[in-house]
């Protein structure tokens, strides 16, 4: 172990893992910027637009545990390189999708490839860095890379959208993927569980059905109320998850060791991540649309407007481990979550003509709070498990993140959509204008100038009102999570010893 700790190439290897994180972060942020252009070209319904946003997260959440466990078995380096290659190839499919249905399918397939990447990167960090202080810094750099990707994505995406068609934003994954695969094959050390046991396909299927069924049902309940199809999906999902848990308890070597959840630090950190992302993601998904379609900013302006969140997250992520050791884990996590909650509360005042100082300040605080919280919870989760199970533990962490994102888009996104649809337009307003804000922009262009202007004003105010309500719900979730984290993470500390 001593030799692994002092390995001189570990920081170079970390740079390759950073590329994988950038690959995913850039992809997730450019979609929001491309949505107005995608809507104009593919003409999705409001429901299809939500599916384009969360199909990736649904599949990712359903497969993360399975792929994390597979990486522990066949090798984390191997699954990372295979996943990165597939991610690049499927990005091409996303770029050239010519219908809403194909776009949804392409996003889902991209989720399969994405599920191999994130658990592998964190698991490799756990096996590369055995010194806790170095590991904290490495996790901070890993998180900062995700934030940097979120910053780079909108800016690069904005430039591409002003000069090329919307599919170009997905093609930026290709050079990153190529560098990752070529350099990673040489620099990354292989690591795996020496006694992995078989990869149980029944457990894989049960976890996938369970996650997708439950999340789909919640999405449909939020969007359309109770109906027999989402009820059936919820029942099937619950039965599958119950079967998954029972099977893990009975298998000699399970796909997911449920004993991990006996650690209060591990369970509390996972729960905090899930609720935090739930409170944030729906709002963030609609923010790019607000900046472009409500405030009429150019794509690159919208990307630059979101930059403070990434700056705050990068700085806070690099400092998080040191601050948590100086004070305490619960102080940093709870404080970060409370800061996000207060920033979201400030955004409840948002309207169509809200000035940028409020938006920029709120985004900076959101980024800093997230940087502190997510970096420390990731450190707690990795430190709570033996390195042989790092892939499965990382997958649980990422599952909470992606499940929270999917639920946030489904619930808060449905709030925004539901409020938006109730606006009153001028006579002759087509039904398509009530489906999405992009549809209203297109409809307004077909109406007489005065009627078109009235339609746009009403639609934009209604959309902004929906965003403000979603921000209020997110603020309540984040502040409640901050209080829970203060009590649940009591006594948790980051190790200072090797």
Coordinates of C-alpha atoms in Angstrom, one line a residue:
X1 CA 0.0 0.0 0.0
X2 CA 2.9 2.3 0.8
X3 CA 4.1 2.0 -2.8
X4 CA 0.7 2.9 -4.2
X5 CA 0.5 6.0 -2.0
X6 CA 3.8 7.3 -3.3
X7 CA 3.3 6.4 -6.9
X8 CA 4.6 9.4 -8.9
X9 CA 2.1 9.0 -11.8
X10 CA -1.1 9.2 -9.7
X11 CA -1.7 12.9 -10.4
X12 CA -1.2 12.4 -14.1
X13 CA -3.7 9.5 -13.9
X14 CA -6.1 11.9 -12.1
X15 CA -5.9 14.2 -15.1
X16 CA -7.4 11.4 -17.3
X17 CA -10.2 10.9 -14.9
X18 CA -10.8 14.6 -15.0
X19 CA -11.4 14.3 -18.8
X20 CA -14.1 11.7 -18.2
X21 CA -15.9 14.0 -15.7
X22 CA -15.6 16.9 -18.3
X23 CA -17.1 14.6 -20.9
X24 CA -20.3 14.1 -18.8
X25 CA -20.5 17.6 -17.4
X26 CA -20.2 19.3 -20.8
X27 CA -22.9 17.0 -22.2
X28 CA -25.3 17.7 -19.4
X29 CA -25.0 21.5 -19.7
X30 CA -25.1 22.0 -23.4
X31 CA -28.5 20.2 -23.6
X32 CA -30.1 23.1 -21.8
X33 CA -28.7 25.6 -24.2
X34 CA -29.6 23.6 -27.2
X35 CA -33.2 23.0 -26.1
X36 CA -34.8 26.1 -27.8
X37 CA -33.1 25.2 -31.1
X38 CA -33.9 21.5 -30.7
X39 CA -37.5 22.4 -30.0
X40 CA -37.8 24.5 -33.2
X41 CA -36.3 21.7 -35.3
X42 CA -37.8 18.5 -33.8
X43 CA -41.0 20.2 -32.6
X44 CA -41.4 18.0 -29.5
X45 CA -44.5 18.2 -27.2
X46 CA -44.0 19.6 -23.7
X47 CA -44.0 16.0 -22.4
X48 CA -41.4 14.9 -25.0
X49 CA -39.2 17.8 -24.1
X50 CA -39.2 16.7 -20.5
X51 CA -38.3 13.1 -21.7
X52 CA -35.4 14.5 -23.7
X53 CA -34.2 16.1 -20.6
X54 CA -34.5 13.2 -18.2
X55 CA -34.3 10.0 -20.4
X56 CA -30.6 10.1 -19.9
X57 CA -30.9 10.4 -16.1
X58 CA -33.5 7.6 -15.9
X59 CA -31.3 5.1 -17.6
X60 CA -28.2 6.3 -15.9
X61 CA -29.9 5.9 -12.4
X62 CA -31.1 2.5 -13.3
X63 CA -27.7 1.1 -14.4
X64 CA -25.1 2.9 -12.2
X65 CA -25.1 0.3 -9.4
X66 CA -24.8 -2.5 -12.0
X67 CA -22.0 -0.8 -13.9
X68 CA -20.2 0.2 -10.7
X69 CA -20.3 -3.4 -9.6
X70 CA -19.2 -4.6 -13.1
X71 CA -16.2 -2.3 -12.9
X72 CA -15.2 -3.8 -9.5
X73 CA -15.3 -7.2 -11.3
X74 CA -13.8 -6.7 -14.7
X75 CA -11.6 -3.7 -13.9
X76 CA -12.4 -0.1 -13.5
X77 CA -9.9 1.1 -16.2
X78 CA -11.4 -1.3 -18.7
X79 CA -15.0 -0.3 -18.2
X80 CA -14.0 3.4 -18.2
X81 CA -12.3 3.1 -21.6
X82 CA -15.0 1.0 -23.1
X83 CA -17.7 3.4 -21.7
X84 CA -15.9 6.5 -23.0
X85 CA -15.7 5.0 -26.5
X86 CA -19.4 4.2 -26.5
X87 CA -20.2 7.6 -25.1
X88 CA -18.4 9.3 -28.0
X89 CA -20.1 7.1 -30.6
X90 CA -23.5 7.7 -29.2
X91 CA -22.9 11.4 -29.1
X92 CA -22.9 11.3 -32.9
X93 CA -26.4 9.6 -32.8
X94 CA -27.6 12.4 -30.5
X95 CA -26.2 15.0 -32.9
X96 CA -28.0 13.7 -35.9
X97 CA -31.3 12.7 -34.4
X98 CA -34.1 13.8 -36.7
X99 CA -37.2 13.3 -34.6
X100 CA -38.2 13.7 -30.9
X101 CA -38.6 10.0 -30.6
X102 CA -35.1 9.2 -31.9
X103 CA -33.7 12.0 -29.7
X104 CA -35.2 10.4 -26.6
X105 CA -33.9 7.0 -27.6
X106 CA -30.4 8.4 -28.2
X107 CA -30.4 10.1 -24.8
X108 CA -31.4 6.8 -23.2
X109 CA -28.6 4.9 -24.9
X110 CA -26.1 7.7 -23.9
X111 CA -27.2 7.0 -20.4
X112 CA -26.1 3.4 -20.7
X113 CA -22.6 4.5 -21.7
X114 CA -22.6 7.3 -19.0
X115 CA -23.4 4.7 -16.3
X116 CA -19.9 3.2 -16.9
X117 CA -18.0 6.4 -16.4
X118 CA -18.8 8.2 -13.2
X119 CA -18.5 5.2 -10.8
X120 CA -15.2 4.2 -12.4
X121 CA -13.7 7.6 -12.0
X122 CA -14.4 7.9 -8.3
X123 CA -13.4 4.3 -7.7
X124 CA -10.1 4.8 -9.4
X125 CA -9.5 7.9 -7.2
X126 CA -10.2 5.7 -4.1
X127 CA -7.6 3.2 -5.3
X128 CA -5.0 5.8 -6.5
X129 CA -5.0 8.0 -3.4
X130 CA -4.7 6.1 -0.1
X131 CA -3.5 9.2 1.9
X132 CA -6.8 10.8 3.1
X133 CA -5.6 14.4 2.6
X134 CA -4.4 13.7 -0.9
X135 CA -7.7 11.9 -1.6
X136 CA -9.7 14.9 -0.4
X137 CA -7.7 17.2 -2.7
X138 CA -8.2 14.7 -5.6
X139 CA -11.9 14.6 -5.0
X140 CA -12.0 18.3 -4.9
X141 CA -10.2 18.5 -8.2
X142 CA -12.6 15.8 -9.6
X143 CA -15.6 18.0 -8.4
X144 CA -13.9 21.1 -9.8
X145 CA -13.6 19.5 -13.1
X146 CA -17.3 18.8 -13.2
X147 CA -18.0 22.4 -12.4
X148 CA -15.5 23.5 -15.0
X149 CA -17.3 21.3 -17.5
X150 CA -20.5 23.0 -16.6
X151 CA -18.9 26.4 -17.2
X152 CA -17.1 25.4 -20.4
X153 CA -20.1 23.6 -21.8
X154 CA -22.5 26.6 -22.1
X155 CA -19.8 28.9 -23.4
X156 CA -18.5 26.5 -26.1
X157 CA -22.0 25.4 -26.8
X158 CA -23.1 29.0 -27.2
X159 CA -20.4 29.6 -29.7
X160 CA -21.3 26.5 -31.6
X161 CA -25.1 27.3 -31.5
X162 CA -24.4 30.7 -33.0
X163 CA -22.4 29.3 -35.9
X164 CA -23.7 25.7 -36.4
X165 CA -26.8 23.6 -36.0
X166 CA -27.8 22.3 -32.5
X167 CA -26.4 18.8 -33.1
X168 CA -22.9 20.3 -33.0
X169 CA -23.0 20.7 -29.2
X170 CA -22.9 16.9 -28.9
X171 CA -19.9 16.5 -31.3
X172 CA -17.6 18.3 -28.9
X173 CA -17.6 15.1 -26.9
X174 CA -15.5 13.4 -29.6
X175 CA -12.1 15.0 -29.2
X176 CA -12.4 14.7 -25.4
X177 CA -13.3 11.0 -25.7
X178 CA -10.4 10.4 -28.1
X179 CA -7.8 12.0 -25.7
X180 CA -9.3 10.1 -22.7
X181 CA -9.1 6.7 -24.4
X182 CA -5.6 7.1 -25.9
X183 CA -4.0 8.7 -22.9
X184 CA -6.0 6.7 -20.3
X185 CA -4.9 3.4 -21.9
X186 CA -1.3 4.3 -21.0
X187 CA -1.6 6.2 -17.7
X188 CA -4.4 4.6 -15.8
X189 CA -3.5 1.7 -13.5
X190 CA -6.0 -1.2 -13.6
X191 CA -7.8 -2.1 -10.3
X192 CA -10.5 -4.5 -9.4
X193 CA -11.9 -6.5 -6.6
X194 CA -9.6 -9.6 -6.2
X195 CA -12.6 -11.7 -5.1
X196 CA -15.5 -10.2 -7.0
X197 CA -17.9 -13.1 -7.4
X198 CA -20.3 -13.4 -10.4
X199 CA -22.1 -10.5 -11.9
X200 CA -25.7 -11.4 -11.2
X201 CA -27.8 -10.5 -14.3
X202 CA -31.1 -11.0 -12.4
X203 CA -30.0 -8.3 -10.0
X204 CA -29.1 -6.0 -12.9
X205 CA -32.6 -6.4 -14.5
X206 CA -34.4 -5.9 -11.1
X207 CA -32.5 -2.7 -10.3
X208 CA -33.1 -1.3 -13.8
X209 CA -36.9 -2.1 -13.7
X210 CA -37.2 -0.8 -10.2
X211 CA -35.5 2.5 -10.8
X212 CA -37.0 3.3 -14.1
X213 CA -40.5 2.2 -13.0
X214 CA -40.5 4.3 -9.9
X215 CA -39.1 7.4 -11.5
X216 CA -41.4 7.2 -14.5
X217 CA -44.4 6.9 -12.2
X218 CA -43.5 9.9 -10.2
X219 CA -42.9 11.9 -13.4
X220 CA -46.3 11.0 -14.8
X221 CA -48.1 11.6 -11.5
X222 CA -46.6 15.1 -11.3
X223 CA -47.4 15.9 -14.9
X224 CA -50.8 14.3 -15.5
X225 CA -52.2 13.0 -12.2
X226 CA -53.1 9.5 -11.3
X227 CA -53.6 7.1 -14.2
X228 CA -53.4 3.3 -14.5
X229 CA -50.2 3.3 -16.6
X230 CA -48.0 5.1 -14.0
X231 CA -49.7 3.2 -11.2
X232 CA -48.8 0.0 -12.9
X233 CA -45.2 1.3 -13.4
X234 CA -44.9 2.2 -9.7
X235 CA -46.2 -1.2 -8.6
X236 CA -43.8 -3.0 -11.0
X237 CA -40.9 -0.8 -9.9
X238 CA -41.6 -1.3 -6.2
X239 CA -41.9 -5.1 -6.6
X240 CA -38.6 -5.1 -8.6
X241 CA -36.7 -3.1 -5.9
X242 CA -38.1 -5.3 -3.2
X243 CA -36.9 -8.3 -5.1
X244 CA -33.5 -6.7 -5.7
X245 CA -33.0 -6.1 -1.9
X246 CA -34.1 -9.6 -1.0
X247 CA -31.8 -11.1 -3.6
X248 CA -28.8 -9.0 -2.4
X249 CA -29.3 -10.3 1.1
X250 CA -29.4 -13.9 -0.1
X251 CA -26.5 -13.9 -2.6
X252 CA -23.1 -15.0 -1.1
X253 CA -21.4 -12.1 -3.0
X254 CA -24.1 -9.6 -3.9
X255 CA -24.1 -7.0 -6.7
X256 CA -24.5 -4.3 -4.0
X257 CA -23.5 -5.0 -0.4
X258 CA -26.4 -3.6 1.6
X259 CA -24.2 -3.5 4.7
X260 CA -22.7 -0.3 3.3
X261 CA -25.9 1.5 4.5
X262 CA -25.3 0.5 8.1
X263 CA -22.7 3.3 8.2
X264 CA -24.5 6.4 9.3
X265 CA -22.0 8.6 7.5
X266 CA -22.4 6.8 4.2
X267 CA -26.3 6.7 4.4
X268 CA -26.5 10.3 5.5
X269 CA -24.2 11.6 2.7
X270 CA -26.1 9.6 0.1
X271 CA -29.4 11.0 1.3
X272 CA -28.1 14.6 1.4
X273 CA -26.9 14.3 -2.2
X274 CA -30.2 13.0 -3.4
X275 CA -32.3 15.7 -1.8
X276 CA -29.9 18.4 -2.8
X277 CA -30.0 17.6 -6.4
X278 CA -33.7 17.1 -6.3
X279 CA -34.1 20.7 -5.1
X280 CA -31.7 22.1 -7.7
X281 CA -32.0 20.2 -10.9
X282 CA -35.5 21.1 -12.1
X283 CA -34.7 24.8 -11.7
X284 CA -31.3 24.5 -13.4
X285 CA -32.9 22.6 -16.3
X286 CA -35.2 25.5 -17.0
X287 CA -32.7 28.3 -16.3
X288 CA -31.1 28.3 -19.8
X289 CA -34.6 28.5 -21.4
X290 CA -35.4 31.4 -19.1
X291 CA -32.2 33.3 -20.0
X292 CA -32.7 32.7 -23.8
X293 CA -36.4 32.6 -24.4
X294 CA -37.6 35.0 -21.6
X295 CA -34.7 37.5 -21.4
X296 CA -33.8 37.0 -25.1
X297 CA -30.1 36.5 -24.5
X298 CA -27.9 35.0 -27.2
X299 CA -26.7 31.4 -26.4
X300 CA -23.2 32.5 -25.6
X301 CA -24.6 35.3 -23.3
X302 CA -26.7 32.6 -21.5
X303 CA -23.6 30.5 -21.1
X304 CA -21.6 33.3 -19.6
X305 CA -24.5 34.3 -17.4
X306 CA -24.3 30.8 -15.7
X307 CA -20.6 31.1 -15.1
X308 CA -20.7 32.3 -11.5
X309 CA -22.1 29.0 -10.4
X310 CA -19.2 27.1 -11.8
X311 CA -16.7 29.6 -10.3
X312 CA -18.2 29.2 -6.9
X313 CA -18.2 25.5 -7.1
X314 CA -14.6 25.2 -8.3
X315 CA -13.2 27.4 -5.5
X316 CA -15.3 25.8 -2.8
X317 CA -14.6 22.2 -4.0
X318 CA -10.8 22.8 -3.8
X319 CA -11.1 24.2 -0.3
X320 CA -13.8 21.8 1.1
X321 CA -11.5 19.1 2.5
X322 CA -9.3 21.6 4.4
X323 CA -12.3 23.5 5.7
X324 CA -14.1 20.2 6.8
X325 CA -11.0 19.2 8.8
X326 CA -10.7 22.6 10.4
X327 CA -14.3 22.7 11.5
X328 CA -16.5 19.6 10.9
X329 CA -18.1 17.6 8.2
X330 CA -21.6 18.5 9.3
X331 CA -20.8 22.2 9.5
X332 CA -19.5 22.3 5.9
X333 CA -22.3 20.2 4.4
X334 CA -25.2 21.7 6.4
X335 CA -23.8 25.2 5.8
X336 CA -23.4 24.6 2.1
X337 CA -26.9 23.3 1.8
X338 CA -28.4 26.2 3.7
X339 CA -26.5 28.7 1.5
X340 CA -28.1 27.0 -1.6
X341 CA -31.5 27.1 0.0
X342 CA -31.2 30.8 0.8
X343 CA -30.1 31.6 -2.8
X344 CA -33.1 29.7 -4.2
X345 CA -35.3 31.6 -1.8
X346 CA -34.0 34.8 -3.3
X347 CA -34.9 33.6 -6.8
X348 CA -38.6 33.3 -5.8
X349 CA -38.7 37.0 -6.7
X350 CA -37.7 36.3 -10.3
X351 CA -39.7 37.8 -13.2
X352 CA -39.3 38.3 -16.9
X353 CA -37.3 41.5 -16.4
X354 CA -35.2 40.5 -13.3
X355 CA -31.8 42.1 -13.5
X356 CA -28.6 40.1 -13.7
X357 CA -27.0 41.1 -10.4
X358 CA -29.6 39.1 -8.5
X359 CA -29.3 36.1 -10.8
X360 CA -25.5 36.2 -10.8
X361 CA -25.2 36.5 -7.0
X362 CA -27.7 33.7 -6.5
X363 CA -25.8 31.4 -8.9
X364 CA -22.5 32.2 -7.2
X365 CA -23.9 31.2 -3.8
X366 CA -25.5 28.1 -5.3
X367 CA -22.2 27.0 -6.8
X368 CA -20.2 27.6 -3.6
X369 CA -22.7 25.8 -1.5
X370 CA -22.7 22.8 -3.9
X371 CA -18.9 22.7 -4.1
X372 CA -18.6 22.5 -0.3
X373 CA -21.4 20.0 0.2
X374 CA -20.8 17.6 -2.7
X375 CA -17.0 17.4 -2.3
X376 CA -17.3 16.5 1.4
X377 CA -20.1 14.0 1.0
X378 CA -18.2 12.2 -1.8
X379 CA -15.2 12.0 0.5
X380 CA -17.3 10.6 3.4
X381 CA -18.8 8.0 1.0
X382 CA -15.5 6.8 -0.3
X383 CA -13.8 6.7 3.1
X384 CA -16.6 4.6 4.5
X385 CA -15.9 1.6 2.3
X386 CA -13.0 -0.7 1.6
X387 CA -11.2 0.0 -1.7
X388 CA -12.3 -3.3 -3.1
X389 CA -16.0 -2.0 -3.1
X390 CA -15.2 1.5 -4.2
X391 CA -17.0 1.0 -7.5
X392 CA -20.2 -0.1 -5.9
X393 CA -20.1 2.7 -3.3
X394 CA -19.3 5.3 -6.0
X395 CA -22.3 4.0 -8.0
X396 CA -24.6 4.4 -5.0
X397 CA -23.4 8.0 -4.7
X398 CA -23.9 8.7 -8.4
X399 CA -27.3 6.9 -8.3
X400 CA -28.5 9.3 -5.6
X401 CA -27.2 12.2 -7.7
X402 CA -28.9 11.0 -11.0
X403 CA -32.1 9.9 -9.3
X404 CA -32.3 13.3 -7.6
X405 CA -31.8 14.9 -11.0
X406 CA -34.5 12.9 -12.7
X407 CA -36.9 13.4 -9.8
X408 CA -36.1 17.1 -9.7
X409 CA -36.7 17.6 -13.4
X410 CA -39.9 15.5 -13.2
X411 CA -41.4 17.3 -10.1
X412 CA -40.1 20.8 -10.3
X413 CA -40.2 20.7 -14.1
X414 CA -43.8 19.7 -14.0
X415 CA -44.5 22.6 -11.7
X416 CA -42.9 25.0 -14.2
X417 CA -44.8 23.4 -17.1
X418 CA -48.1 23.3 -15.2
X419 CA -47.9 27.0 -14.2
X420 CA -46.8 28.0 -17.7
X421 CA -49.7 26.3 -19.5
X422 CA -52.3 28.4 -17.6
X423 CA -51.3 31.7 -19.2
X424 CA -54.0 33.6 -21.1
X425 CA -53.0 34.6 -24.6
X426 CA -54.7 36.8 -27.2
X427 CA -57.5 35.5 -29.4
X428 CA -56.1 33.0 -31.9
X429 CA -53.4 31.6 -29.7
X430 CA -52.8 28.1 -30.9
X431 CA -52.7 25.1 -28.5
X432 CA -49.0 24.5 -29.3
X433 CA -48.1 27.8 -27.6
X434 CA -49.3 26.3 -24.3
X435 CA -47.1 23.2 -24.6
X436 CA -43.8 24.9 -24.2
X437 CA -42.2 28.3 -24.3
X438 CA -40.4 27.4 -27.5
X439 CA -43.8 26.6 -29.0
X440 CA -45.0 30.0 -28.0
X441 CA -42.1 31.7 -29.7
X442 CA -42.8 29.9 -32.9
X443 CA -46.6 30.6 -32.6
X444 CA -46.0 34.3 -32.0
X445 CA -44.1 34.5 -35.3
X446 CA -47.2 33.3 -37.2
X447 CA -49.5 35.9 -35.6
X448 CA -50.0 39.6 -36.4
X449 CA -47.3 41.7 -34.8
X450 CA -49.4 43.1 -31.9
X451 CA -51.0 39.7 -31.1
X452 CA -47.6 38.0 -31.3
X453 CA -46.1 40.5 -28.9
X454 CA -49.0 40.0 -26.5
X455 CA -48.6 36.3 -26.7
X456 CA -44.9 36.4 -26.0
X457 CA -45.4 38.8 -23.0
X458 CA -48.0 36.6 -21.4
X459 CA -46.0 33.4 -22.1
X460 CA -42.8 34.8 -20.7
X461 CA -44.3 36.1 -17.5
X462 CA -46.1 32.8 -17.0
X463 CA -42.8 30.8 -17.5
X464 CA -40.9 33.1 -15.1
X465 CA -43.7 32.7 -12.6
X466 CA -43.4 28.9 -12.9
X467 CA -39.6 29.2 -12.3
X468 CA -40.1 31.3 -9.2
X469 CA -42.5 28.8 -7.7
X470 CA -40.1 25.9 -8.5
X471 CA -37.3 28.0 -6.8
X472 CA -39.5 28.3 -3.7
X473 CA -40.1 24.5 -3.6
X474 CA -36.3 23.9 -4.1
X475 CA -35.5 26.3 -1.3
X476 CA -37.8 24.4 1.2
X477 CA -36.2 21.1 0.2
X478 CA -32.6 22.5 0.6
X479 CA -33.2 24.1 3.9
X480 CA -34.9 21.0 5.3
X481 CA -32.0 18.9 4.0
X482 CA -29.5 21.3 5.7
X483 CA -31.2 20.8 9.0
X484 CA -31.3 17.0 8.5
X485 CA -27.6 16.9 7.6
X486 CA -26.7 18.8 10.7
X487 CA -28.1 16.1 12.9
X488 CA -27.4 13.0 10.7
X489 CA -23.7 13.8 10.1
X490 CA -23.0 14.5 13.8
X491 CA -19.6 13.2 14.8
X492 CA -18.5 12.5 11.2
X493 CA -14.9 13.7 10.5
X494 CA -12.6 13.3 7.5
X495 CA -9.6 11.1 8.4
X496 CA -6.2 12.8 8.6
X497 CA -4.3 9.5 8.9
X498 CA -3.1 7.2 6.1

